[in-house]
CSV table of C-alpha atoms and ligand atoms in Angstrom, one decimal:
chain,number,residue,atom,x,y,z
A,5,UNK,CA,-50.0,-20.1,-17.7
A,6,UNK,CA,-48.3,-16.8,-16.7
A,7,UNK,CA,-48.7,-13.6,-18.5
A,8,UNK,CA,-45.2,-13.7,-20.3
A,9,UNK,CA,-44.0,-10.3,-19.3
A,10,UNK,CA,-40.8,-9.6,-17.5
A,11,UNK,CA,-39.1,-6.5,-16.5
A,12,UNK,CA,-37.1,-4.5,-18.7
A,13,UNK,CA,-35.4,-2.0,-16.4
A,14,UNK,CA,-32.4,-4.2,-15.7
A,15,UNK,CA,-31.8,-4.1,-19.4
A,16,UNK,CA,-30.6,-0.6,-18.9
A,17,UNK,CA,-27.6,-2.0,-16.9
A,18,UNK,CA,-26.3,-4.1,-19.8
A,19,UNK,CA,-22.5,-3.8,-19.7
A,20,UNK,CA,-20.7,-2.2,-22.3
A,21,UNK,CA,-18.8,-4.3,-24.7
A,22,UNK,CA,-15.9,-2.9,-26.6
A,23,UNK,CA,-13.7,-4.2,-29.4
A,24,UNK,CA,-12.4,-7.0,-27.4
A,25,UNK,CA,-15.8,-8.8,-27.7
A,26,UNK,CA,-15.4,-9.5,-31.4
A,27,UNK,CA,-12.3,-11.6,-30.7
A,28,UNK,CA,-13.7,-13.2,-27.6
A,29,UNK,CA,-16.9,-14.2,-29.8
A,30,UNK,CA,-14.8,-15.9,-32.3
A,31,UNK,CA,-12.9,-17.8,-29.8
A,32,UNK,CA,-16.2,-19.1,-28.3
A,33,UNK,CA,-17.5,-19.9,-31.8
A,34,UNK,CA,-14.5,-21.9,-32.5
A,35,UNK,CA,-15.4,-23.9,-29.4
A,36,UNK,CA,-18.9,-24.5,-30.9
A,37,UNK,CA,-20.8,-23.0,-28.3
A,38,UNK,CA,-23.7,-22.3,-30.6
A,39,UNK,CA,-26.0,-20.9,-28.2
A,40,UNK,CA,-23.6,-18.1,-27.5
A,41,UNK,CA,-22.5,-17.4,-30.8
A,42,UNK,CA,-22.5,-13.6,-32.0
A,43,UNK,CA,-23.8,-12.6,-28.6
A,44,UNK,CA,-21.5,-10.2,-26.7
A,45,UNK,CA,-21.0,-10.7,-23.1
A,46,UNK,CA,-23.4,-8.9,-20.9
A,47,UNK,CA,-26.4,-9.1,-23.1
A,48,UNK,CA,-29.7,-10.3,-21.3
A,49,UNK,CA,-30.3,-14.0,-21.7
A,50,UNK,CA,-33.9,-13.0,-22.8
A,51,UNK,CA,-32.5,-11.0,-25.7
A,52,UNK,CA,-29.7,-13.3,-26.8
A,53,UNK,CA,-31.5,-14.4,-30.0
A,54,UNK,CA,-33.3,-11.3,-30.8
A,55,UNK,CA,-32.2,-8.9,-33.5
A,56,UNK,CA,-33.5,-6.8,-36.4
A,57,UNK,CA,-32.8,-6.4,-40.2
A,58,UNK,CA,-32.3,-2.7,-41.0
A,59,UNK,CA,-29.5,-0.3,-42.1
A,60,UNK,CA,-29.4,1.1,-38.6
A,61,UNK,CA,-27.8,4.4,-37.7
A,62,UNK,CA,-26.2,5.3,-34.3
A,63,UNK,CA,-29.5,6.9,-33.1
A,64,UNK,CA,-31.5,3.7,-33.9
A,65,UNK,CA,-28.7,1.6,-32.2
A,66,UNK,CA,-29.0,3.6,-29.0
A,67,UNK,CA,-32.9,3.2,-29.1
A,68,UNK,CA,-32.5,-0.5,-29.7
A,69,UNK,CA,-29.8,-1.3,-27.2
A,70,UNK,CA,-30.4,-4.6,-25.7
A,71,UNK,CA,-30.9,-6.5,-28.9
A,72,UNK,CA,-28.1,-8.8,-29.5
A,73,UNK,CA,-27.4,-8.3,-33.3
A,74,UNK,CA,-28.6,-6.8,-36.5
A,75,UNK,CA,-27.9,-7.1,-40.3
A,76,UNK,CA,-28.5,-5.0,-43.4
A,77,UNK,CA,-28.4,-7.5,-46.3
A,78,UNK,CA,-24.8,-6.3,-47.0
A,79,UNK,CA,-21.3,-7.0,-45.9
A,80,UNK,CA,-20.4,-4.1,-43.6
A,81,UNK,CA,-21.7,-1.2,-41.6
A,82,UNK,CA,-19.7,1.6,-43.2
A,83,UNK,CA,-20.5,4.5,-41.0
A,84,UNK,CA,-18.0,4.7,-38.1
A,85,UNK,CA,-20.4,6.4,-35.8
A,86,UNK,CA,-22.7,3.6,-36.1
A,87,UNK,CA,-20.1,0.9,-35.4
A,88,UNK,CA,-19.1,2.8,-32.3
A,89,UNK,CA,-22.7,3.1,-31.0
A,90,UNK,CA,-23.0,-0.7,-31.5
A,91,UNK,CA,-19.8,-1.5,-29.6
A,92,UNK,CA,-20.9,0.8,-26.9
A,93,UNK,CA,-24.2,-1.1,-26.3
A,94,UNK,CA,-22.9,-4.6,-27.2
A,95,UNK,CA,-24.9,-5.0,-30.3
A,96,UNK,CA,-23.3,-7.3,-33.0
A,97,UNK,CA,-23.5,-6.6,-36.7
A,98,UNK,CA,-23.7,-9.8,-39.0
A,99,UNK,CA,-22.4,-9.4,-42.5
A,100,UNK,CA,-24.2,-11.0,-45.4
A,101,UNK,CA,-23.3,-11.9,-49.1
A,102,UNK,CA,-26.8,-11.1,-50.6
A,103,UNK,CA,-26.4,-12.6,-54.1
A,104,UNK,CA,-23.7,-13.4,-56.5
A,105,UNK,CA,-22.4,-10.0,-57.0
A,106,UNK,CA,-19.3,-9.0,-55.2
A,107,UNK,CA,-18.3,-12.3,-54.0
A,108,UNK,CA,-14.8,-12.0,-55.4
A,109,UNK,CA,-13.8,-9.2,-52.9
A,110,UNK,CA,-16.0,-10.1,-50.0
A,111,UNK,CA,-13.1,-10.7,-47.8
A,112,UNK,CA,-12.0,-7.2,-48.3
A,113,UNK,CA,-15.6,-5.7,-47.6
A,114,UNK,CA,-16.6,-7.7,-44.6
A,115,UNK,CA,-17.0,-5.7,-41.4
A,116,UNK,CA,-13.9,-6.1,-39.2
A,117,UNK,CA,-14.3,-8.1,-36.1
A,118,UNK,CA,-17.3,-10.1,-37.6
A,119,UNK,CA,-17.8,-13.6,-36.2
A,120,UNK,CA,-20.6,-14.9,-38.6
A,121,UNK,CA,-21.2,-14.5,-42.3
A,122,UNK,CA,-24.9,-14.8,-43.9
A,123,UNK,CA,-25.2,-16.0,-47.3
A,124,UNK,CA,-27.7,-15.6,-50.3
A,125,UNK,CA,-31.0,-13.8,-49.6
A,126,UNK,CA,-34.0,-16.0,-50.8
A,127,UNK,CA,-32.1,-17.7,-53.6
A,128,UNK,CA,-35.4,-19.6,-54.6
A,129,UNK,CA,-37.2,-16.2,-55.3
A,130,UNK,CA,-36.6,-14.7,-58.7
A,131,UNK,CA,-36.9,-11.2,-57.3
A,132,UNK,CA,-34.4,-11.8,-54.7
A,133,UNK,CA,-31.0,-13.6,-55.1
A,134,UNK,CA,-32.4,-15.9,-57.7
A,135,UNK,CA,-29.9,-18.8,-57.7
A,136,UNK,CA,-30.6,-22.4,-58.5
A,137,UNK,CA,-29.2,-24.8,-56.0
A,138,UNK,CA,-26.5,-25.8,-58.5
A,139,UNK,CA,-25.4,-22.4,-58.9
A,140,UNK,CA,-25.3,-21.6,-55.1
A,141,UNK,CA,-23.3,-24.8,-54.7
A,142,UNK,CA,-20.8,-23.7,-57.2
A,143,UNK,CA,-20.3,-20.4,-55.7
A,144,UNK,CA,-20.1,-21.8,-52.1
A,145,UNK,CA,-16.3,-22.5,-52.1
A,146,UNK,CA,-15.7,-18.7,-52.5
A,147,UNK,CA,-17.8,-18.1,-49.3
A,148,UNK,CA,-16.1,-21.0,-47.5
A,149,UNK,CA,-12.6,-19.7,-48.4
A,150,UNK,CA,-13.6,-16.2,-46.9
A,151,UNK,CA,-15.4,-17.7,-43.8
A,152,UNK,CA,-12.2,-20.0,-43.1
A,153,UNK,CA,-9.8,-17.2,-43.4
A,154,UNK,CA,-11.7,-14.8,-41.3
A,155,UNK,CA,-12.9,-17.5,-38.7
A,156,UNK,CA,-16.5,-16.9,-39.3
A,157,UNK,CA,-19.5,-19.2,-38.9
A,158,UNK,CA,-21.2,-19.6,-42.2
A,159,UNK,CA,-25.0,-19.6,-42.7
A,160,UNK,CA,-26.9,-21.4,-45.3
A,161,UNK,CA,-28.6,-19.6,-48.2
A,162,UNK,CA,-31.8,-18.1,-46.9
A,163,UNK,CA,-34.3,-19.9,-48.9
A,164,UNK,CA,-38.0,-19.1,-47.9
A,165,UNK,CA,-41.5,-20.1,-48.8
A,166,UNK,CA,-42.2,-18.5,-52.2
A,167,UNK,CA,-45.7,-17.8,-53.7
A,168,UNK,CA,-45.1,-16.4,-57.1
A,169,UNK,CA,-42.0,-15.6,-59.4
A,170,UNK,CA,-40.2,-18.6,-57.8
A,171,UNK,CA,-36.9,-20.5,-58.8
A,172,UNK,CA,-38.5,-23.2,-56.5
A,173,UNK,CA,-41.7,-22.5,-54.5
A,174,UNK,CA,-40.6,-24.7,-51.5
A,175,UNK,CA,-37.5,-23.8,-49.6
A,176,UNK,CA,-37.2,-27.4,-48.8
A,177,UNK,CA,-36.9,-28.5,-52.4
A,178,UNK,CA,-34.3,-25.9,-52.9
A,179,UNK,CA,-32.3,-26.9,-49.8
A,180,UNK,CA,-32.7,-30.5,-50.6
A,181,UNK,CA,-31.0,-30.1,-53.9
A,182,UNK,CA,-28.3,-27.7,-52.5
A,183,UNK,CA,-27.2,-29.9,-49.7
A,184,UNK,CA,-26.9,-32.8,-52.1
A,185,UNK,CA,-24.9,-30.9,-54.7
A,186,UNK,CA,-22.8,-29.0,-52.0
A,187,UNK,CA,-21.9,-32.4,-50.3
A,188,UNK,CA,-19.0,-31.8,-47.9
A,189,UNK,CA,-19.5,-27.9,-48.0
A,190,UNK,CA,-19.3,-26.2,-44.6
A,191,UNK,CA,-22.8,-24.9,-43.6
A,192,UNK,CA,-22.9,-24.2,-40.0
A,193,UNK,CA,-26.5,-23.2,-39.6
A,194,UNK,CA,-29.8,-22.9,-41.5
A,195,UNK,CA,-31.2,-19.5,-42.3
A,196,UNK,CA,-34.7,-18.8,-43.5
A,197,UNK,CA,-37.6,-16.3,-43.5
A,198,UNK,CA,-41.4,-16.9,-42.8
A,199,UNK,CA,-44.4,-14.4,-43.2
A,200,UNK,CA,-47.5,-15.5,-41.5
A,201,UNK,CA,-49.9,-14.4,-38.8
A,202,UNK,CA,-50.3,-17.7,-37.4
A,203,UNK,CA,-47.7,-18.6,-34.8
A,204,UNK,CA,-48.9,-22.4,-35.1
A,205,UNK,CA,-47.8,-22.4,-38.8
A,206,UNK,CA,-44.6,-20.8,-37.9
A,207,UNK,CA,-44.0,-23.5,-35.3
A,208,UNK,CA,-44.7,-26.3,-37.9
A,209,UNK,CA,-42.5,-24.6,-40.5
A,210,UNK,CA,-39.6,-24.4,-38.0
A,211,UNK,CA,-39.9,-28.0,-37.0
A,212,UNK,CA,-39.7,-29.0,-40.8
A,213,UNK,CA,-36.5,-27.0,-40.8
A,214,UNK,CA,-34.9,-29.1,-38.4
A,215,UNK,CA,-34.5,-31.9,-41.1
A,216,UNK,CA,-31.1,-30.4,-41.8
A,217,UNK,CA,-29.9,-30.9,-38.4
A,218,UNK,CA,-28.5,-27.5,-37.9
A,219,UNK,CA,-29.3,-24.5,-35.7
A,220,UNK,CA,-31.9,-22.2,-37.2
A,221,UNK,CA,-31.7,-18.4,-37.8
A,222,UNK,CA,-35.1,-16.9,-38.6
A,223,UNK,CA,-33.7,-14.0,-40.2
A,224,UNK,CA,-37.1,-12.3,-41.4
A,225,UNK,CA,-40.5,-12.7,-39.9
A,226,UNK,CA,-43.6,-10.5,-39.5
A,227,UNK,CA,-47.3,-10.8,-39.9
A,228,UNK,CA,-48.6,-9.4,-43.3
A,229,UNK,CA,-51.4,-7.4,-42.3
A,230,UNK,CA,-51.9,-4.5,-44.9
A,231,UNK,CA,-54.7,-2.2,-43.5
A,232,UNK,CA,-55.4,-4.3,-40.5
A,233,UNK,CA,-55.2,-3.2,-37.0
A,234,UNK,CA,-52.0,-3.1,-35.0
A,235,UNK,CA,-53.3,-5.5,-32.4
A,236,UNK,CA,-53.1,-8.4,-34.9
A,237,UNK,CA,-49.4,-8.0,-35.5
A,238,UNK,CA,-49.1,-7.3,-31.7
A,239,UNK,CA,-50.7,-10.8,-30.8
A,240,UNK,CA,-48.8,-12.6,-33.3
A,241,UNK,CA,-45.6,-11.4,-31.9
A,242,UNK,CA,-46.4,-12.4,-28.4
A,243,UNK,CA,-46.9,-15.9,-29.6
A,244,UNK,CA,-44.0,-15.9,-32.1
A,245,UNK,CA,-41.5,-14.6,-29.4
A,246,UNK,CA,-42.9,-17.2,-26.9
A,247,UNK,CA,-42.1,-20.2,-29.2
A,248,UNK,CA,-39.0,-18.7,-30.7
A,249,UNK,CA,-37.5,-18.1,-27.3
A,250,UNK,CA,-38.3,-21.5,-26.1
A,251,UNK,CA,-37.3,-23.6,-29.2
A,252,UNK,CA,-33.8,-24.8,-28.5
A,253,UNK,CA,-33.3,-25.2,-32.4
A,254,UNK,CA,-33.7,-21.5,-33.0
A,255,UNK,CA,-30.4,-19.7,-32.4
A,256,UNK,CA,-31.3,-16.2,-33.8
A,257,UNK,CA,-34.1,-14.2,-34.9
A,258,UNK,CA,-35.0,-10.9,-36.5
A,259,UNK,CA,-38.2,-9.2,-36.9
A,260,UNK,CA,-39.0,-7.6,-40.2
A,261,UNK,CA,-38.6,-4.6,-39.8
A,262,UNK,CA,-37.9,-1.2,-38.3
A,263,UNK,CA,-40.5,0.4,-40.4
A,264,UNK,CA,-43.0,-1.5,-42.7
A,265,UNK,CA,-45.6,-0.5,-45.4
A,266,UNK,CA,-47.0,-2.0,-48.5
A,267,UNK,CA,-47.6,-5.8,-48.5
A,268,UNK,CA,-46.9,-6.1,-44.9
A,269,UNK,CA,-49.0,-3.0,-43.8
A,270,UNK,CA,-47.7,-0.6,-41.2
A,271,UNK,CA,-48.6,-2.4,-38.1
A,272,UNK,CA,-45.2,-4.5,-38.3
A,273,UNK,CA,-43.1,-1.3,-37.7
A,274,UNK,CA,-41.0,-1.4,-34.6
A,275,UNK,CA,-40.1,2.3,-34.9
A,276,UNK,CA,-41.5,5.4,-36.2
A,277,UNK,CA,-38.6,6.6,-38.3
A,278,UNK,CA,-39.9,10.1,-38.4
A,279,UNK,CA,-40.0,10.7,-34.7
A,280,UNK,CA,-37.4,8.1,-33.9
A,281,UNK,CA,-39.6,6.5,-31.2
A,282,UNK,CA,-40.4,3.0,-30.8
A,283,UNK,CA,-43.9,1.8,-31.7
A,284,UNK,CA,-46.0,-0.1,-29.3
A,285,UNK,CA,-44.8,-3.1,-31.1
A,286,UNK,CA,-41.4,-2.0,-30.9
A,287,UNK,CA,-41.5,-1.6,-27.1
A,288,UNK,CA,-43.0,-5.2,-27.0
A,289,UNK,CA,-40.1,-6.5,-29.0
A,290,UNK,CA,-37.6,-4.7,-26.7
A,291,UNK,CA,-39.3,-5.9,-23.5
A,292,UNK,CA,-40.9,-9.1,-24.2
A,293,UNK,CA,-39.3,-11.9,-21.8
A,294,UNK,CA,-40.8,-15.5,-22.1
A,295,UNK,CA,-42.3,-17.1,-18.9
A,296,UNK,CA,-40.4,-20.2,-19.5
A,297,UNK,CA,-37.2,-18.2,-19.8
A,298,UNK,CA,-38.1,-16.2,-16.6
A,299,UNK,CA,-38.9,-19.4,-14.7
A,300,UNK,CA,-35.5,-20.8,-15.5
A,301,UNK,CA,-36.7,-23.9,-17.5
A,302,UNK,CA,-34.4,-25.1,-20.0
A,303,UNK,CA,-35.3,-24.7,-23.8
A,304,UNK,CA,-36.9,-27.5,-25.3
A,305,UNK,CA,-38.9,-28.0,-28.4
A,306,UNK,CA,-42.4,-28.1,-27.0
A,307,UNK,CA,-45.2,-28.3,-29.4
A,308,UNK,CA,-47.1,-26.3,-26.9
A,309,UNK,CA,-44.9,-23.3,-27.4
A,310,UNK,CA,-46.8,-20.3,-28.6
A,311,UNK,CA,-50.1,-21.9,-28.5
A,312,UNK,CA,-51.5,-20.0,-25.5
A,313,UNK,CA,-55.1,-19.4,-25.9
A,314,UNK,CA,-56.5,-15.9,-26.3
A,315,UNK,CA,-58.6,-16.4,-23.3
A,316,UNK,CA,-55.5,-17.3,-21.3
A,317,UNK,CA,-53.7,-14.3,-22.6
A,318,UNK,CA,-56.6,-12.1,-21.7
A,319,UNK,CA,-56.9,-13.5,-18.2
A,320,UNK,CA,-53.4,-13.4,-17.3
A,321,UNK,CA,-53.2,-9.8,-18.7
A,322,UNK,CA,-56.0,-8.6,-16.5
A,323,UNK,CA,-54.7,-10.5,-13.4
A,324,UNK,CA,-51.3,-8.9,-13.7
A,325,UNK,CA,-52.8,-5.5,-14.4
A,326,UNK,CA,-54.8,-6.0,-11.2
A,327,UNK,CA,-51.8,-7.0,-9.1
A,328,UNK,CA,-49.8,-4.1,-10.3
A,329,UNK,CA,-46.3,-4.8,-9.3
A,330,UNK,CA,-45.0,-6.7,-12.4
A,331,UNK,CA,-45.6,-4.0,-14.8
A,332,UNK,CA,-42.9,-1.6,-15.3
A,333,UNK,CA,-42.4,0.8,-18.2
A,334,UNK,CA,-44.8,-0.8,-20.6
A,335,UNK,CA,-47.8,-0.4,-18.6
A,336,UNK,CA,-49.7,2.1,-20.7
A,337,UNK,CA,-49.3,-0.1,-23.7
A,338,UNK,CA,-50.1,-3.3,-21.8
A,339,UNK,CA,-53.4,-1.6,-20.6
A,340,UNK,CA,-54.2,-0.8,-24.0
A,341,UNK,CA,-53.4,-4.1,-25.6
A,342,UNK,CA,-54.9,-6.1,-22.7
A,343,UNK,CA,-58.1,-4.6,-23.4
A,344,UNK,CA,-57.9,-4.8,-27.1
A,345,UNK,CA,-56.7,-8.4,-26.8
A,346,UNK,CA,-59.7,-9.4,-24.5
A,347,UNK,CA,-62.1,-7.6,-26.9
A,348,UNK,CA,-60.6,-9.4,-29.9
A,349,UNK,CA,-60.8,-12.7,-28.0
A,350,UNK,CA,-64.4,-12.2,-27.0
A,351,UNK,CA,-65.3,-11.5,-30.7
A,352,UNK,CA,-63.4,-14.5,-31.8
A,353,UNK,CA,-64.0,-17.1,-29.0
A,354,UNK,CA,-65.4,-19.9,-31.5
A,355,UNK,CA,-62.8,-19.5,-34.2
A,356,UNK,CA,-59.1,-18.9,-33.4
A,357,UNK,CA,-58.1,-15.5,-35.2
A,358,UNK,CA,-56.1,-17.1,-38.0
A,359,UNK,CA,-55.0,-14.7,-40.7
A,360,UNK,CA,-54.7,-15.9,-44.3
A,361,UNK,CA,-51.0,-16.9,-44.8
A,362,UNK,CA,-49.5,-15.4,-48.0
A,363,UNK,CA,-46.6,-17.9,-47.9
A,364,UNK,CA,-48.2,-21.5,-47.1
A,365,UNK,CA,-45.8,-24.3,-47.3
B,409,NAG,C1,-30.9,8.2,-38.0
B,409,NAG,O1,-32.2,8.1,-38.8
B,409,NAG,C2,-33.3,8.8,-38.2
B,409,NAG,C3,-34.3,8.6,-39.1
B,409,NAG,O2,-34.8,7.4,-39.1
B,409,NAG,C4,-32.9,10.4,-38.1
B,409,NAG,O3,-33.8,11.0,-37.3
B,409,NAG,C5,-31.6,10.5,-37.1
B,409,NAG,O4,-31.2,11.7,-37.1
B,409,NAG,C6,-30.5,9.6,-37.8
B,409,NAG,N1,-29.4,9.6,-36.9
B,409,NAG,C7,-28.2,9.7,-37.3
B,409,NAG,C8,-27.0,9.8,-36.4
B,409,NAG,O5,-27.8,9.7,-38.5
C-alpha cells in the first residue's frame, strides 16, 4: 500500500477552457461518454469527479481551480464575474431543479451552456424537497422536456438516507417506487447524498445504489463530527476519496461543504470564508490523488477500496515523510496529520475508529 498522495503542482498548469467547452461537452455527452460528462478539457484525471456544493463567487472559484464542477441547489450562477472566473479555470456549473417550485419556467432560468441537469433535492425528506415518488413522477415530464430541448443529461431525484421527518426513511424504497411509477422516463444517472464517518458504510451504500444500473453522483457527503477533532474528518476524507476515485460506478462527487457548522461540526469546512484560505481539509480535497489512479490501474469496483488500515496509513505516511521527495506543497499539513494519524491509530489499535452514523441505512 502506498501513501496515496500525488503532486499538485501540475494542477497549476490546467489549460484554460473558454466558452467552446460547453458545446464540446454536450457533444461528448450525446456520444454517451459518461466518464467525461461535464468535465472540461484539460482537467486533471484525478480531479475529474471532484466538485463542491456551494454558492461560489469568483474568488472562491480561483482558490478551488482544479475541481471539475460545482452546483448550488439552483438553476443558474447569476453573477457574470463568477461565470467568467469559472470559464477561465475550466470549472463547470451544474444546474439543479431543487423542488417543485419554478419548474414551469426552468428552461428560461437554466445557466446557458449547461450540459447536465440535477433534479429534486432529498425528496424523501420532509424538510427538503418533500415529494412522494408519485408526485415526482408526475412532475418528471416537465424536467425531461427541458432536458431534451437543451440537450442536458438528467439526474435522478437525490433521495438520501433519512433519520427523522421523512417522506420515506429509505432512499431505496423511495427510488423503487419512483422508477416503477416513472416507467419509461429518462433518468440518465442516480444522484444521492450520504453522511457518515465510516468509509466502509459509504462503500456498502454505494454498492446498494448500483441496483438502478446507472452511474452515480454522490452530490453531498461529509463526516458529521460536531465538536470532534479535525483529524476525524480528515481521515474519513482520505478513505472516502480513495474509494470514490476508484469506484467505476461513481461518476461525480461533491464534499459538503465550503464551510460547515451545526450538526456537521466545523471540521468539514474546506475553506475559511472569513480569510478565504483553504482549510487543511480543503488542501487535502484539492490535492488528494489516489494511488490507484497514479499507478494507472483501471477503475474497478474493488471491495478493498477505502479500507486501508490506520497502521498502513501511518507507516506509509512516515515512510514518505522520511523519503522527502514526494511531498510538495502540502508538506506542513501532512507532517501534522501524519503524526496525528499515528497517534490516533495507536490509541485505537484494537477497535477501528468508527463514528456513530447518523444516517444508517
Ligand atoms: C467572495 O466571498 C468571500 C467570503 O467568503 C469574500 O471575502 C470575497 O471578497 C468574495 N469575492 C467576491 C469577488 O465577491
